[in-house]
mmCIF file of C-alpha atoms in Angstrom:
data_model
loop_
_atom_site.group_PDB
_atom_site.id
_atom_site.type_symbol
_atom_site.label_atom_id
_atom_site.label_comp_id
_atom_site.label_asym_id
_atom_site.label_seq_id
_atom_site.Cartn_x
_atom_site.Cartn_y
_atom_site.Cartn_z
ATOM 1 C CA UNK Y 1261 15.915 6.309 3.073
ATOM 2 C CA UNK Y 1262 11.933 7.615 2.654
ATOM 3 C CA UNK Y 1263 10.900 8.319 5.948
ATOM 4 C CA UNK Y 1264 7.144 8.470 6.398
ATOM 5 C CA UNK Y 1265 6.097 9.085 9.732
ATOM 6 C CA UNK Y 1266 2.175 9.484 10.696
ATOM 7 C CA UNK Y 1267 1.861 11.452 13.633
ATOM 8 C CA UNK Y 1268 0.034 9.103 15.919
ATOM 9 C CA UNK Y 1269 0.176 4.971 16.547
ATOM 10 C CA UNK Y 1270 -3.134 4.511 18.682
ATOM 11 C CA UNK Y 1271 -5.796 7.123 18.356
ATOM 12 C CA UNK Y 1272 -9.954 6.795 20.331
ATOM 13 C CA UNK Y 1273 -11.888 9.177 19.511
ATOM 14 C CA UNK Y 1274 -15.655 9.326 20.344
ATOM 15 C CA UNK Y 1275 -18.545 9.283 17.835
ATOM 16 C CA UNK Y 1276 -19.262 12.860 16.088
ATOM 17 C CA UNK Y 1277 -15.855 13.870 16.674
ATOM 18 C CA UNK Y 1278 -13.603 15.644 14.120
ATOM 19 C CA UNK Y 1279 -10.691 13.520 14.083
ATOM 20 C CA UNK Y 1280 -6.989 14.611 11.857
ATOM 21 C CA UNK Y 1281 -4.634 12.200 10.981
ATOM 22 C CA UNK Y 1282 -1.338 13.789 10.080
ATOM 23 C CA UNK Y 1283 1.711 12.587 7.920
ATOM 24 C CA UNK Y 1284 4.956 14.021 6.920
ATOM 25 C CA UNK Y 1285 7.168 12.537 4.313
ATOM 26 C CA UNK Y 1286 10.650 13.682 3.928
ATOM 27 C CA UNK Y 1287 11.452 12.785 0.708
ATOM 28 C CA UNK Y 1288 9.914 15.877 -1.369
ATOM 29 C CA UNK Y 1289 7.445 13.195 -3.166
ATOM 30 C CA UNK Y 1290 4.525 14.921 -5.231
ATOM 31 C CA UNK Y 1291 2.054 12.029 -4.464
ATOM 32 C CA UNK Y 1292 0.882 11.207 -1.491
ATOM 33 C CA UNK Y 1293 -2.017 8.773 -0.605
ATOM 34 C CA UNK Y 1294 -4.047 7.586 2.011
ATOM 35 C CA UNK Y 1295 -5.887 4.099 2.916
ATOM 36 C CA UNK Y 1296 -7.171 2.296 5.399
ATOM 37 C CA UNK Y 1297 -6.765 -1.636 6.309
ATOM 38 C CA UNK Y 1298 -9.413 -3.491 7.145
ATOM 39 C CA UNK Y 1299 -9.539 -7.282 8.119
ATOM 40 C CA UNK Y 1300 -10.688 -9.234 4.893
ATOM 41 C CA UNK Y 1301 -11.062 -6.023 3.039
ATOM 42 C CA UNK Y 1302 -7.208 -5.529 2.210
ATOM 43 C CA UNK Y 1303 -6.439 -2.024 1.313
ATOM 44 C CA UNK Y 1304 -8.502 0.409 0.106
ATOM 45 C CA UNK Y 1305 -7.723 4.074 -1.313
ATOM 46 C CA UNK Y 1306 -9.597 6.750 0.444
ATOM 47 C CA UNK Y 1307 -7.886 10.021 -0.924
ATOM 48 C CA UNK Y 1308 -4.750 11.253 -2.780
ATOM 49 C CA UNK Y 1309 -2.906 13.855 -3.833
ATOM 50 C CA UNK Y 1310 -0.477 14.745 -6.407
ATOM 51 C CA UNK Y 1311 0.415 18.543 -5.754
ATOM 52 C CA UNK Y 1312 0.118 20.649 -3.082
ATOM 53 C CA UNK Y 1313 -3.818 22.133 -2.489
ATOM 54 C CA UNK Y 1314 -4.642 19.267 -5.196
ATOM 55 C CA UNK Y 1315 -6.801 15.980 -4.267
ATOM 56 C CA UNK Y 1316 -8.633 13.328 -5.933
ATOM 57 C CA UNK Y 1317 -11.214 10.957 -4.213
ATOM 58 C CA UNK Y 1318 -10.230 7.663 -4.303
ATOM 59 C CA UNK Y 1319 -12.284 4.346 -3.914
ATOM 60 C CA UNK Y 1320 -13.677 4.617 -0.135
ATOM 61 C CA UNK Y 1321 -13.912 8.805 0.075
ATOM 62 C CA UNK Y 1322 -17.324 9.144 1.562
ATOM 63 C CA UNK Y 1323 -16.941 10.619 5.250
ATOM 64 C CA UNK Y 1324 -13.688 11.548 4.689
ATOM 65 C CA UNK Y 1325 -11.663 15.255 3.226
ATOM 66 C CA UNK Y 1326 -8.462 16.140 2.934
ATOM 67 C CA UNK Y 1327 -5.997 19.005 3.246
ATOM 68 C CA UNK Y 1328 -2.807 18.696 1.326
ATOM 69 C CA UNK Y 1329 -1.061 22.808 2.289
ATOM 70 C CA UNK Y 1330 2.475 21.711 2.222
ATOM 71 C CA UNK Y 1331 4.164 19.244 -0.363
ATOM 72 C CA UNK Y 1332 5.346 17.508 2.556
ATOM 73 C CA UNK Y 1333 2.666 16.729 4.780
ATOM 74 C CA UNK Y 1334 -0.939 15.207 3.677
ATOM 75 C CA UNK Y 1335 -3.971 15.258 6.496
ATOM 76 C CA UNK Y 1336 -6.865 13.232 6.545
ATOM 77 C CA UNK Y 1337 -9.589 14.653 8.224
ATOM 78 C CA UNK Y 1338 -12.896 12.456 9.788
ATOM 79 C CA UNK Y 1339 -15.292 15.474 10.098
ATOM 80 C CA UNK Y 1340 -17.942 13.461 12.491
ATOM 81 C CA UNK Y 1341 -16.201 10.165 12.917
ATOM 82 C CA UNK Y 1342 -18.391 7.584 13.309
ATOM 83 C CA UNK Y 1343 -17.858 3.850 14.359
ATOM 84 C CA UNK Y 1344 -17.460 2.269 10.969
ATOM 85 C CA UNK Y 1345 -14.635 4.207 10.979
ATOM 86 C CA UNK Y 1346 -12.683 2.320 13.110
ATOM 87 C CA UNK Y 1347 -9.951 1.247 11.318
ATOM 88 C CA UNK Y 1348 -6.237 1.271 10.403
ATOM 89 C CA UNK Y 1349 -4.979 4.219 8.286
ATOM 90 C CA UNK Y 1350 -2.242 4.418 6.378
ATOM 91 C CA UNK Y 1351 -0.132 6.600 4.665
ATOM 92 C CA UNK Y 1352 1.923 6.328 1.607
ATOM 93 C CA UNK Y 1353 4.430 8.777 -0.372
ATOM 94 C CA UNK Y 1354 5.468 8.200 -4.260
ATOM 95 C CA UNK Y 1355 7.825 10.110 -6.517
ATOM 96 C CA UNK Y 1356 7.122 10.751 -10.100
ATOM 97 C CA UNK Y 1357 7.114 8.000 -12.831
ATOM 98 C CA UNK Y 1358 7.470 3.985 -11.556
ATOM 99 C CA UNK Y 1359 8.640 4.930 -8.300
ATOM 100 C CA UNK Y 1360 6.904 2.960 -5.392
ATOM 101 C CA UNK Y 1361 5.012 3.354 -2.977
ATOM 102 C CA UNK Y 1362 6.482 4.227 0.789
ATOM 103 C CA UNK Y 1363 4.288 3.549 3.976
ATOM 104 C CA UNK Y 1364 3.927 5.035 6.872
ATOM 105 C CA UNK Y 1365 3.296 2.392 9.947
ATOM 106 C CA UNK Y 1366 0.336 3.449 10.353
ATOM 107 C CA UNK Y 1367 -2.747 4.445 12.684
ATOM 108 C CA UNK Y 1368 -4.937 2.471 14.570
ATOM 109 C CA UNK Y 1369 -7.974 4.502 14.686
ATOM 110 C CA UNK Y 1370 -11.058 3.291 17.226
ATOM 111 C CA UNK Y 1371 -14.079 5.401 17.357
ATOM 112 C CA UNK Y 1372 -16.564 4.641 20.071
ATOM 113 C CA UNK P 1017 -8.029 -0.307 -12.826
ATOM 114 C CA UNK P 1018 -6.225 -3.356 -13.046
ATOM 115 C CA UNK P 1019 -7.991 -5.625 -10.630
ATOM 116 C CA UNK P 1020 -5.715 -8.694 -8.840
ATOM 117 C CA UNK P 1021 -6.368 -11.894 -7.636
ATOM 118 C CA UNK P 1022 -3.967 -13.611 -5.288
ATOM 119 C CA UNK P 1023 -3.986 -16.751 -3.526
ATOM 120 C CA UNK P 1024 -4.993 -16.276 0.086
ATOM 121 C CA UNK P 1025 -2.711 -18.157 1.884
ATOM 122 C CA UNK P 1026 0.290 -20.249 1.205
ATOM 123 C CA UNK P 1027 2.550 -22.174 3.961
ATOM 124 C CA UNK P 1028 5.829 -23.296 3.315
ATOM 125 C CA UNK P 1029 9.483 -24.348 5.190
ATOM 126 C CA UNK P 1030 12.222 -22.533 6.209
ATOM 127 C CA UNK P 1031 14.931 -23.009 3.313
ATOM 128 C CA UNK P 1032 12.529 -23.504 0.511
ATOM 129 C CA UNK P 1033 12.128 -21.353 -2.494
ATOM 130 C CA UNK P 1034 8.214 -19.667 -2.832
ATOM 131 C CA UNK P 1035 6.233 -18.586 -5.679
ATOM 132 C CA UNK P 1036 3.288 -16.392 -5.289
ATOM 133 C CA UNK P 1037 1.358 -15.887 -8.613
ATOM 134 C CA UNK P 1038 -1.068 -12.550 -8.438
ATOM 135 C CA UNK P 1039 -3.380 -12.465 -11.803
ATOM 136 C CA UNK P 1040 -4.120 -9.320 -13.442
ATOM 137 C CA UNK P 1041 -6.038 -10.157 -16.697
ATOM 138 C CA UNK P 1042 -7.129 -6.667 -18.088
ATOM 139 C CA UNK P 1043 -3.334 -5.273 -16.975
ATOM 140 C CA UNK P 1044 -2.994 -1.832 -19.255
ATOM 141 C CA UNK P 1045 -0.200 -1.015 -21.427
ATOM 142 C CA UNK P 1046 1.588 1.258 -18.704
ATOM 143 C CA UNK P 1047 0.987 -0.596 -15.671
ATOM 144 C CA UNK P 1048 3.797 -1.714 -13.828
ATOM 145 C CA UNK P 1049 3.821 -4.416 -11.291
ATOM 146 C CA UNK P 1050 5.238 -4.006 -8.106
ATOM 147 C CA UNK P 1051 5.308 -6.146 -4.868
ATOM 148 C CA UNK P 1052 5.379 -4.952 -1.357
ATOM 149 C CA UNK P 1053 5.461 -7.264 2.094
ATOM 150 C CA UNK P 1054 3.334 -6.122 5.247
ATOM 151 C CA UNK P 1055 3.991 -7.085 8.721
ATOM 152 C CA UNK P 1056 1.368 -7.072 11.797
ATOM 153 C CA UNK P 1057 1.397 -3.473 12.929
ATOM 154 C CA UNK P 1058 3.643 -2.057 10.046
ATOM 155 C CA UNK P 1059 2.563 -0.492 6.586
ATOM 156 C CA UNK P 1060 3.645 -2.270 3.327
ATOM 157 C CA UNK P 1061 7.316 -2.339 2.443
ATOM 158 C CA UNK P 1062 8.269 -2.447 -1.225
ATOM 159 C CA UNK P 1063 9.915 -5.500 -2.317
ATOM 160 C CA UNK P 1064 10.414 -5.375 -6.528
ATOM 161 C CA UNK P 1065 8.972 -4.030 -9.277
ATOM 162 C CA UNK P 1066 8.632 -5.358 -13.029
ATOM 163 C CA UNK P 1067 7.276 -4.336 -16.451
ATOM 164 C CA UNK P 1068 8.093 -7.704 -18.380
ATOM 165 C CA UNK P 1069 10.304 -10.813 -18.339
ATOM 166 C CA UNK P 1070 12.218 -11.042 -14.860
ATOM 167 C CA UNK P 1071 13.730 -8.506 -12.708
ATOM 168 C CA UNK P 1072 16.021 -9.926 -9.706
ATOM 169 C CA UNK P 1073 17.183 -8.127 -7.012
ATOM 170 C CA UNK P 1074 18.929 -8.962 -3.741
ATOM 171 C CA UNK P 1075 15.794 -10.346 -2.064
ATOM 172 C CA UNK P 1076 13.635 -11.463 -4.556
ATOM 173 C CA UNK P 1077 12.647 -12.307 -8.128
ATOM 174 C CA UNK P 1078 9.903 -11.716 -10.135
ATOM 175 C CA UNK P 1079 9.027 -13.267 -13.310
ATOM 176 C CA UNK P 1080 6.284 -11.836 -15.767
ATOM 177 C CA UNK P 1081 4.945 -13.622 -19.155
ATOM 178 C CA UNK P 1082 4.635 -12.089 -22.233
ATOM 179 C CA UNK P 1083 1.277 -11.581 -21.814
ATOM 180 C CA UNK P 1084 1.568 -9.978 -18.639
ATOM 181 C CA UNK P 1085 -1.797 -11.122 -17.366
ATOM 182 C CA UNK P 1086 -0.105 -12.721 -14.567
ATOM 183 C CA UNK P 1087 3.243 -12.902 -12.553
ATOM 184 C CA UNK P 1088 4.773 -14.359 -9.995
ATOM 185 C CA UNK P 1089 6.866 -13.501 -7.092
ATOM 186 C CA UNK P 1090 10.047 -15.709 -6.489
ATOM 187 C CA UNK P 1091 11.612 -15.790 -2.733
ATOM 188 C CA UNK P 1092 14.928 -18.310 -2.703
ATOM 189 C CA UNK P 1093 15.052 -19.764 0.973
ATOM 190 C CA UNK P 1094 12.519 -17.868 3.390
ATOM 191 C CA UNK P 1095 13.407 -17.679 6.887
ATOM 192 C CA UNK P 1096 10.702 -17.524 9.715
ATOM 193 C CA UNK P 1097 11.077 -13.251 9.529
ATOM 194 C CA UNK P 1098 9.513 -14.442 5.945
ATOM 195 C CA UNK P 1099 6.084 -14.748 7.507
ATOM 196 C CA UNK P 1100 4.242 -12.131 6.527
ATOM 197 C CA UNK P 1101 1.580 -10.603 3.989
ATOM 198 C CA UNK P 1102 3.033 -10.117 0.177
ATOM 199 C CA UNK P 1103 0.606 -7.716 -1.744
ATOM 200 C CA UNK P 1104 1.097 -7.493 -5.644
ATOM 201 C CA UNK P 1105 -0.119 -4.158 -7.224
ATOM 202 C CA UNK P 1106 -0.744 -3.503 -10.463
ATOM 203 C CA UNK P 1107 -0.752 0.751 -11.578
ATOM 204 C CA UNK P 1108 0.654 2.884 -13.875
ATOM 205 C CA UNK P 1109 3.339 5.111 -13.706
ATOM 206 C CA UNK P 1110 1.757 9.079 -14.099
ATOM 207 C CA UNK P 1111 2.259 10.856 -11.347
ATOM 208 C CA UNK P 1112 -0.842 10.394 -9.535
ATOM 209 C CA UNK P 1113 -0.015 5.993 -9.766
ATOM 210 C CA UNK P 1114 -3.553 5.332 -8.273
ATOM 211 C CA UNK P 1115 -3.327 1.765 -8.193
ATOM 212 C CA UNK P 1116 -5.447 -0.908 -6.757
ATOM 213 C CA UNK P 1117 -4.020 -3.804 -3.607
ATOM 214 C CA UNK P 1118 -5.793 -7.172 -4.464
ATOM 215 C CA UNK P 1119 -6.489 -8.993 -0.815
ATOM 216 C CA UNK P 1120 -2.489 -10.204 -0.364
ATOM 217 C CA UNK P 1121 -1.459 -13.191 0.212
ATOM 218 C CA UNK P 1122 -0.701 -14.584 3.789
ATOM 219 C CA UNK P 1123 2.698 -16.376 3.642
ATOM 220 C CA UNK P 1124 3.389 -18.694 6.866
ATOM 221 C CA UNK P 1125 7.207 -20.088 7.177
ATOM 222 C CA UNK P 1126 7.581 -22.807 9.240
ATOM 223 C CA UNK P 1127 10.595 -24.596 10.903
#
Protein backbone atom coordinates (compact mmCIF):
# COMPACT_ATOMS: atom_id res chain seq x y z
CA UNK A 1 0.00 0.00 0.00
CA UNK A 2 1.24 3.91 -0.94
CA UNK A 3 2.37 5.23 2.13
CA UNK A 4 2.58 9.01 2.22
CA UNK A 5 3.63 10.34 5.33
CA UNK A 6 4.15 14.32 5.88
CA UNK A 7 6.49 14.87 8.50
CA UNK A 8 4.46 16.92 10.90
CA UNK A 9 0.45 16.89 12.07
CA UNK A 10 0.27 20.38 13.94
CA UNK A 11 2.82 22.97 13.04
CA UNK A 12 2.75 27.29 14.66
CA UNK A 13 5.01 29.12 13.37
CA UNK A 14 5.27 32.94 13.83
CA UNK A 15 4.90 35.60 11.10
CA UNK A 16 8.21 36.11 8.85
CA UNK A 17 9.29 32.76 9.60
CA UNK A 18 10.71 30.27 7.05
CA UNK A 19 8.60 27.39 7.55
CA UNK A 20 9.39 23.49 5.54
CA UNK A 21 6.88 21.10 5.20
CA UNK A 22 8.34 17.72 4.40
CA UNK A 23 6.86 14.50 2.69
CA UNK A 24 8.15 11.16 1.81
CA UNK A 25 6.34 8.75 -0.37
CA UNK A 26 7.42 5.23 -0.59
CA UNK A 27 6.11 4.16 -3.58
CA UNK A 28 8.91 5.47 -6.17
CA UNK A 29 6.01 7.80 -7.82
CA UNK A 30 7.45 10.50 -10.34
CA UNK A 31 4.69 13.07 -9.43
CA UNK A 32 4.26 14.51 -6.49
CA UNK A 33 1.97 17.50 -5.56
CA UNK A 34 1.13 19.77 -3.00
CA UNK A 35 -2.20 21.73 -1.82
CA UNK A 36 -3.67 23.25 0.75
CA UNK A 37 -7.44 22.97 2.20
CA UNK A 38 -9.17 25.71 3.03
CA UNK A 39 -12.80 25.96 4.48
CA UNK A 40 -15.16 26.85 1.44
CA UNK A 41 -12.22 27.02 -0.84
CA UNK A 42 -11.84 23.10 -1.38
CA UNK A 43 -8.48 22.21 -2.65
CA UNK A 44 -6.23 24.13 -4.35
CA UNK A 45 -2.78 23.18 -6.16
CA UNK A 46 0.10 25.17 -4.94
CA UNK A 47 3.16 23.31 -6.56
CA UNK A 48 4.14 20.00 -8.28
CA UNK A 49 6.58 18.04 -9.49
CA UNK A 50 7.13 15.38 -11.93
CA UNK A 51 10.98 14.51 -11.70
CA UNK A 52 13.41 15.01 -9.36
CA UNK A 53 14.96 18.97 -9.33
CA UNK A 54 11.77 19.58 -11.70
CA UNK A 55 8.63 21.86 -10.54
CA UNK A 56 5.79 23.57 -12.01
CA UNK A 57 3.66 26.32 -10.23
CA UNK A 58 0.38 25.37 -9.80
CA UNK A 59 -2.85 27.49 -9.17
CA UNK A 60 -2.09 29.21 -5.60
CA UNK A 61 2.09 29.41 -5.96
CA UNK A 62 2.62 32.94 -4.84
CA UNK A 63 4.57 32.87 -1.36
CA UNK A 64 5.42 29.56 -1.74
CA UNK A 65 8.90 27.37 -3.49
CA UNK A 66 9.74 24.15 -3.60
CA UNK A 67 12.62 21.69 -3.45
CA UNK A 68 12.06 18.34 -5.02
CA UNK A 69 16.26 16.64 -4.45
CA UNK A 70 15.16 13.13 -4.05
CA UNK A 71 12.38 11.24 -6.13
CA UNK A 72 11.04 10.35 -2.92
CA UNK A 73 10.56 13.22 -0.86
CA UNK A 74 8.91 16.73 -2.08
CA UNK A 75 9.33 20.00 0.43
CA UNK A 76 7.33 22.91 0.48
CA UNK A 77 8.96 25.76 1.71
CA UNK A 78 6.98 29.22 3.25
CA UNK A 79 10.02 31.59 2.95
CA UNK A 80 8.34 34.47 5.33
CA UNK A 81 5.12 32.81 6.34
CA UNK A 82 2.62 35.06 6.87
CA UNK A 83 -0.95 34.67 8.44
CA UNK A 84 -2.96 33.99 5.34
CA UNK A 85 -1.04 31.15 5.35
CA UNK A 86 -2.63 29.42 7.87
CA UNK A 87 -3.93 26.56 6.49
CA UNK A 88 -4.03 22.77 5.91
CA UNK A 89 -1.38 21.30 3.55
CA UNK A 90 -1.44 18.40 1.88
CA UNK A 91 0.50 16.12 0.10
CA UNK A 92 -0.17 13.81 -2.70
CA UNK A 93 2.00 11.10 -4.75
CA UNK A 94 0.92 9.73 -8.42
CA UNK A 95 2.51 7.16 -10.69
CA UNK A 96 2.68 7.54 -14.37
CA UNK A 97 -0.41 7.33 -16.71
CA UNK A 98 -4.22 7.14 -14.90
CA UNK A 99 -2.86 6.25 -11.70
CA UNK A 100 -4.43 8.27 -8.73
CA UNK A 101 -3.72 10.36 -6.56
CA UNK A 102 -2.36 9.22 -2.83
CA UNK A 103 -2.61 11.69 0.21
CA UNK A 104 -0.76 12.29 2.84
CA UNK A 105 -2.98 13.23 6.17
CA UNK A 106 -1.88 16.20 6.17
CA UNK A 107 -0.58 19.46 8.06
CA UNK A 108 -2.29 21.84 9.99
CA UNK A 109 -0.26 24.85 9.56
CA UNK A 110 -1.13 28.16 11.95
CA UNK A 111 0.98 31.15 11.54
CA UNK A 112 0.59 33.88 14.09
CA UNK B 1 -8.64 22.52 -16.98
CA UNK B 2 -11.69 20.74 -16.64
CA UNK B 3 -13.62 22.74 -14.11
CA UNK B 4 -16.43 20.67 -11.74
CA UNK B 5 -19.44 21.46 -10.19
CA UNK B 6 -20.84 19.30 -7.44
CA UNK B 7 -23.72 19.51 -5.29
CA UNK B 8 -22.77 20.83 -1.87
CA UNK B 9 -24.40 18.74 0.35
CA UNK B 10 -26.57 15.72 0.22
CA UNK B 11 -28.12 13.73 3.40
CA UNK B 12 -29.31 10.43 3.20
CA UNK B 13 -30.11 6.96 5.52
CA UNK B 14 -28.18 4.31 6.53
CA UNK B 15 -29.03 1.36 3.98
CA UNK B 16 -29.89 3.51 1.06
CA UNK B 17 -28.15 3.61 -2.22
CA UNK B 18 -26.52 7.46 -3.13
CA UNK B 19 -25.82 9.17 -6.26
CA UNK B 20 -23.60 12.11 -6.42
CA UNK B 21 -23.53 13.73 -9.94
CA UNK B 22 -20.20 16.12 -10.42
CA UNK B 23 -20.56 18.12 -13.96
CA UNK B 24 -17.65 18.68 -16.06
CA UNK B 25 -18.91 20.31 -19.34
CA UNK B 26 -15.63 21.23 -21.26
CA UNK B 27 -14.10 17.53 -20.01
CA UNK B 28 -10.99 16.95 -22.68
CA UNK B 29 -10.47 13.97 -24.68
CA UNK B 30 -7.86 12.40 -22.13
CA UNK B 31 -9.30 13.29 -18.94
CA UNK B 32 -10.17 10.67 -16.73
CA UNK B 33 -12.51 10.90 -13.87
CA UNK B 34 -11.69 9.77 -10.65
CA UNK B 35 -13.38 10.01 -7.16
CA UNK B 36 -11.74 10.24 -3.85
CA UNK B 37 -13.58 10.49 -0.13
CA UNK B 38 -12.03 12.87 2.64
CA UNK B 39 -12.53 12.54 6.26
CA UNK B 40 -12.12 15.43 9.06
CA UNK B 41 -8.40 15.45 9.71
CA UNK B 42 -7.37 12.94 6.88
CA UNK B 43 -6.28 13.69 3.16
CA UNK B 44 -8.47 12.35 0.27
CA UNK B 45 -8.65 8.61 -0.26
CA UNK B 46 -9.24 7.34 -3.79
CA UNK B 47 -12.41 5.64 -4.32
CA UNK B 48 -12.84 4.77 -8.45
CA UNK B 49 -11.87 5.94 -11.47
CA UNK B 50 -13.68 5.97 -15.03
CA UNK B 51 -13.11 7.00 -18.66
CA UNK B 52 -16.70 6.06 -20.05
CA UNK B 53 -19.78 3.90 -19.41
CA UNK B 54 -19.55 2.30 -15.77
CA UNK B 55 -16.76 0.96 -13.84
CA UNK B 56 -17.77 -1.04 -10.49
CA UNK B 57 -15.63 -1.98 -7.96
CA UNK B 58 -16.03 -3.42 -4.46
CA UNK B 59 -17.18 -0.13 -2.91
CA UNK B 60 -18.62 1.81 -5.42
CA UNK B 61 -19.92 2.49 -8.92
CA UNK B 62 -19.60 5.03 -11.23
CA UNK B 63 -21.55 5.64 -14.24
CA UNK B 64 -20.46 8.14 -17.10
CA UNK B 65 -22.67 9.20 -20.33
CA UNK B 66 -21.55 9.21 -23.59
CA UNK B 67 -20.99 12.59 -23.55
CA UNK B 68 -18.99 12.56 -20.60
CA UNK B 69 -19.95 16.04 -19.49
CA UNK B 70 -21.17 14.62 -16.37
CA UNK B 71 -21.09 11.47 -14.05
CA UNK B 72 -22.20 10.19 -11.20
CA UNK B 73 -20.97 8.35 -8.26
CA UNK B 74 -23.08 5.26 -7.09
CA UNK B 75 -22.67 4.04 -3.23
CA UNK B 76 -25.16 0.77 -2.58
CA UNK B 77 -26.12 0.99 1.25
CA UNK B 78 -23.93 3.70 3.17
CA UNK B 79 -23.28 3.13 6.67
CA UNK B 80 -22.75 6.07 9.20
CA UNK B 81 -18.54 5.63 8.50
CA UNK B 82 -20.19 6.88 4.97
CA UNK B 83 -20.29 10.44 6.25
CA UNK B 84 -17.82 12.16 4.77
CA UNK B 85 -16.64 14.56 1.83
CA UNK B 86 -16.66 12.77 -1.87
CA UNK B 87 -14.53 14.99 -4.30
CA UNK B 88 -14.82 14.15 -8.13
CA UNK B 89 -11.72 15.18 -10.24
CA UNK B 90 -11.50 15.51 -13.58
CA UNK B 91 -7.43 15.37 -15.23
CA UNK B 92 -5.61 13.74 -17.65
CA UNK B 93 -3.38 11.05 -17.54
CA UNK B 94 0.50 12.54 -18.59
CA UNK B 95 2.62 12.27 -16.05
CA UNK B 96 2.40 15.52 -14.48
CA UNK B 97 -1.99 14.73 -14.06
CA UNK B 98 -2.45 18.40 -12.82
CA UNK B 99 -5.98 18.22 -12.25
CA UNK B 100 -8.44 20.49 -10.68
CA UNK B 101 -10.89 19.38 -7.06
CA UNK B 102 -14.35 21.12 -7.62
CA UNK B 103 -15.67 22.15 -3.85
CA UNK B 104 -16.81 18.22 -2.89
CA UNK B 105 -19.70 17.29 -1.83
CA UNK B 106 -20.61 16.87 1.95
CA UNK B 107 -22.41 13.49 2.34
CA UNK B 108 -24.29 13.12 5.89
CA UNK B 109 -25.63 9.36 6.72
CA UNK B 110 -28.05 9.20 9.14
CA UNK B 111 -29.61 6.37 11.29
Amino acid sequence: DVKVTQSSRYLVKRTGEKVFLECVQDMDHENMFWYRQDPGLGLRLIYFSYDVKMKEKGDIPEGYSVSREKKERFSLILESASTNQTSMYLCASKGVGNSPLHFGNGTRLTVT
Amino acid sequence: LAKTTQPISMDSYEGQEVNITCSHNNIATNDYITWYQQFPSQGPRFIIQGYKTKVTNEVASLFIPADRKSSTLSLPRVSLSDTAVYYCLVGDNTNAGKSTFGDGTTLTVKP
